[in-house]
Structure formats: C-alpha cells, structure tokens
Amino acid sequence: MPSPVSVTPKSLEEYRRHVGDQVIAEIEELARPLRGARVLHLNATAFGGGVAELLNSIIPLLQDLGIEAEWQVIDAHAEFFNVTKSMHNAMQGMYIPWSKAMADTWREVNQANADAITEQYDYVYVHDPQPAGLLHYIRLRDAGGLGAKWIWRCHLDTTEALPEVWDFLRGYVELYDAAVFTMDGYVKSELGPQLAIIPPAIDPTST
C-alpha cells in the first residue's frame, strides 16, 4: 500500500523577501477557497529525484495555506522500477523492447496500490508514468474516483515518446480530469484531458 511521507513544516512568510508582498497576497487569495480541501500527491519515490524535491517544498506550503495536503509514495518492487526506468526512457524517445511482461508488471503494481487507497479526497495529483494507472483501477470499484478530481502531472517531454509505450499509457492518462506539463512543447498533441502548463521552480529557501 502507498506510504505517507513526512515533510518539514514551512511558512509562506519565509518567501516574502524573495517574491514580495503582492505575490504573497495573491497566493493567499487564490488559496482561500481551497482551505480545508483534502489534496493527495502520489509518486514513486520519496528521495533522489526532481519530483520528490518539488513535493518537499509544495506539500508544507499547501499545509501552511490551510489545505489538507498529503504526500504518499507507492509500494513497488525492484522489477517494477526496472520497468518504469525503461518506460521513462521510452517516453523521451529512446527505443526499448516493450513487452507484455513489462506491461503486466506495471499493471499489477498499480492495481495493488489502488486497492489500498480508500479515503475520500477533493483532488489527487499523480506524478509521472509510474503510478498513472491508479485512477483506472480505483474506478473499477468506485466510479466516482473517491470523490476527487484527478490530475496527472507529467514532468517529462513526451513529444518523441515511443509509440507502443505511449499507446499503452495513453489509455490510462486520458481518464484524468486534467493533465499538467512543464512546457507547451512537452505535450503530445492528441492528449485528451484538459491541459495546463506549470513550469517547475527552484525553492530559494532550500539548502
């Protein structure tokens, strides 16, 4: 089952000297209607990657704004990570011999984790291809998707994705209510969900 990740508390006030009063006020105003909302972020690892670094900053700031934000990482074995490493490379244009066994491994881990997610949320963010199948398997038992809006957050350039891998993944990510990419140029033109572009940022308070 997915495991919760603890984060160090942060205050938006720490950023005032970097961004100024107006930006802080705008963030607080935008967050006001979301106070009390339950937001879950799901990804594959708690350490050692750009997504983990982003979430270590984002989650405590959401909490500081009164949003009930959680971060969980999926439970997976070594073979799954071998498969998703190949998938990651294929999504960026590298040829890999995609096989039924690889697809089955990915599906099995996603289904096992989906079966363990039972709480209700307002929004669920799923990061990158590794856990992208979660929504499919949750909807097999709960058509309402735990009452949440589901967002797939892709941090990869998918424009040159290997067709057989993209065709496999596309059937899962098109179930999402929205998809978020880093740049316009990273988006597959035929992707179905509502799209948004949110570039990553470096946390000026990180050491």
XYZ file of C-alpha atoms in Angstrom, residues 17-197:
181
model
C 11.683 38.649 0.857
C 12.170 36.654 -2.355
C 8.872 37.384 -4.120
C 7.431 40.486 -2.457
C 4.181 41.393 -0.725
C 1.985 41.325 -3.835
C 2.824 37.733 -4.777
C 2.249 36.529 -1.208
C -1.114 38.299 -1.131
C -2.108 36.759 -4.485
C -1.211 33.256 -3.304
C -3.202 33.690 -0.100
C -6.200 34.958 -2.063
C -6.065 32.049 -4.524
C -5.763 29.529 -1.693
C -8.645 30.904 0.363
C -11.432 28.942 -1.441
C -9.370 25.751 -1.054
C -8.913 25.908 2.712
C -9.850 22.586 4.228
C -9.675 20.736 0.910
C -8.088 17.288 1.040
C -5.312 17.010 -1.544
C -3.233 13.891 -2.146
C 0.011 13.796 -4.142
C 1.212 10.357 -5.248
C 4.541 9.475 -6.807
C 7.081 6.662 -6.944
C 9.886 7.744 -4.596
C 10.393 9.962 -1.553
C 14.060 10.707 -2.293
C 16.516 11.133 -5.103
C 14.501 12.800 -7.830
C 13.161 16.115 -9.003
C 9.565 15.230 -8.146
C 10.485 14.434 -4.549
C 12.384 17.712 -4.300
C 9.374 19.652 -5.575
C 6.960 17.914 -3.215
C 9.204 18.531 -0.220
C 8.543 22.231 -0.789
C 5.000 22.194 -2.166
C 3.324 19.991 0.447
C 4.284 22.031 3.552
C 3.382 25.283 1.789
C -0.054 23.929 0.905
C -0.461 22.905 4.537
C 0.568 26.382 5.683
C -2.199 27.809 3.493
C -4.832 25.714 5.260
C -5.053 22.937 2.656
C -5.027 19.371 3.981
C -2.225 18.195 1.700
C -0.711 14.723 1.910
C 2.134 13.023 0.052
C 2.295 9.284 -0.419
C 4.646 7.022 -2.377
C 3.502 3.809 -3.969
C 4.704 0.428 -2.759
C 6.702 -1.288 -5.502
C 9.415 -3.889 -6.002
C 12.695 -3.743 -7.904
C 11.313 -5.253 -11.107
C 8.633 -2.563 -11.277
C 11.306 0.129 -11.086
C 13.276 -1.614 -13.830
C 10.159 -1.484 -15.987
C 9.403 2.151 -15.204
C 13.002 3.184 -15.861
C 12.608 1.718 -19.347
C 9.215 3.409 -19.661
C 10.748 6.738 -18.598
C 13.413 6.435 -21.310
C 10.855 5.375 -23.917
C 8.652 8.356 -23.090
C 11.561 10.585 -24.076
C 12.218 8.861 -27.377
C 14.622 6.022 -26.587
C 13.887 2.665 -28.162
C 13.203 -0.078 -25.643
C 11.775 -3.559 -26.324
C 8.383 -3.052 -24.651
C 6.820 -6.400 -23.769
C 3.609 -7.856 -22.372
C 5.517 -8.936 -19.254
C 6.616 -5.337 -18.640
C 3.064 -4.072 -19.090
C 1.755 -6.748 -16.729
C 4.290 -5.792 -14.036
C 3.252 -2.143 -14.289
C -0.440 -3.038 -14.117
C -0.034 -5.377 -11.141
C 1.745 -2.776 -9.001
C -0.721 -0.047 -9.929
C -3.686 -2.288 -9.123
C -2.241 -3.390 -5.768
C -1.677 0.219 -4.717
C -5.068 1.354 -6.000
C -6.772 -1.343 -3.946
C -5.204 0.153 -0.801
C -6.338 3.748 -1.455
C -9.799 4.072 0.074
C -10.075 7.533 1.642
C -12.037 10.367 0.045
C -10.171 13.373 -1.372
C -11.037 16.570 -3.182
C -8.022 16.466 -5.506
C -5.489 13.758 -6.313
C -2.254 14.523 -8.176
C -0.469 11.546 -9.723
C 3.083 12.267 -10.826
C 4.629 10.770 -13.974
C 4.069 7.369 -15.619
C 4.928 5.092 -12.689
C 1.577 5.368 -10.805
C -0.534 6.618 -13.731
C -2.730 3.506 -13.673
C -4.093 4.191 -10.193
C -7.211 6.022 -11.347
C -8.195 3.219 -13.740
C -8.108 0.600 -11.000
C -9.798 2.797 -8.405
C -12.673 3.460 -10.804
C -13.173 -0.265 -11.306
C -14.522 -0.366 -7.737
C -15.572 3.291 -7.281
C -16.855 5.014 -10.403
C -16.611 8.351 -8.606
C -12.847 8.055 -8.143
C -13.028 8.595 -4.350
C -14.969 11.797 -4.942
C -11.868 13.559 -6.261
C -10.756 15.497 -9.287
C -7.734 13.621 -10.650
C -4.742 15.378 -12.195
C -1.875 13.668 -13.983
C 1.321 15.701 -13.510
C 3.835 14.777 -16.219
C 7.371 16.062 -15.720
C 8.658 14.531 -18.985
C 8.926 15.669 -22.595
C 6.508 13.253 -24.277
C 6.644 14.595 -27.831
C 9.023 11.870 -29.081
C 7.591 9.044 -26.962
C 7.998 5.525 -28.321
C 4.599 4.783 -29.927
C 3.998 1.386 -28.317
C 4.714 2.750 -24.827
C 2.719 5.939 -25.363
C -0.232 4.000 -26.787
C -0.185 1.795 -23.688
C 0.000 4.709 -21.239
C -2.405 6.974 -23.075
C -5.388 4.768 -22.302
C -4.764 5.362 -18.600
C -3.902 9.071 -18.553
C -6.878 10.057 -20.700
C -9.119 9.056 -17.779
C -7.830 12.013 -15.754
C -9.771 15.238 -15.352
C -6.686 17.254 -16.265
C -3.028 16.882 -17.162
C -0.242 19.271 -16.201
C 3.003 19.587 -18.151
C 6.183 21.592 -17.666
C 6.166 23.278 -21.090
C 3.832 23.570 -24.089
C 6.466 21.830 -26.171
C 6.363 18.716 -23.969
C 2.716 17.840 -24.678
C 1.550 15.106 -27.045
C -0.848 16.849 -29.406
C -3.539 14.167 -29.221
C -3.776 14.027 -25.428
C -7.387 14.227 -24.274
C -7.655 15.711 -20.749
C -7.834 19.421 -20.030
C -4.250 20.684 -20.152
C -2.315 23.174 -18.046
C 1.307 24.288 -18.168
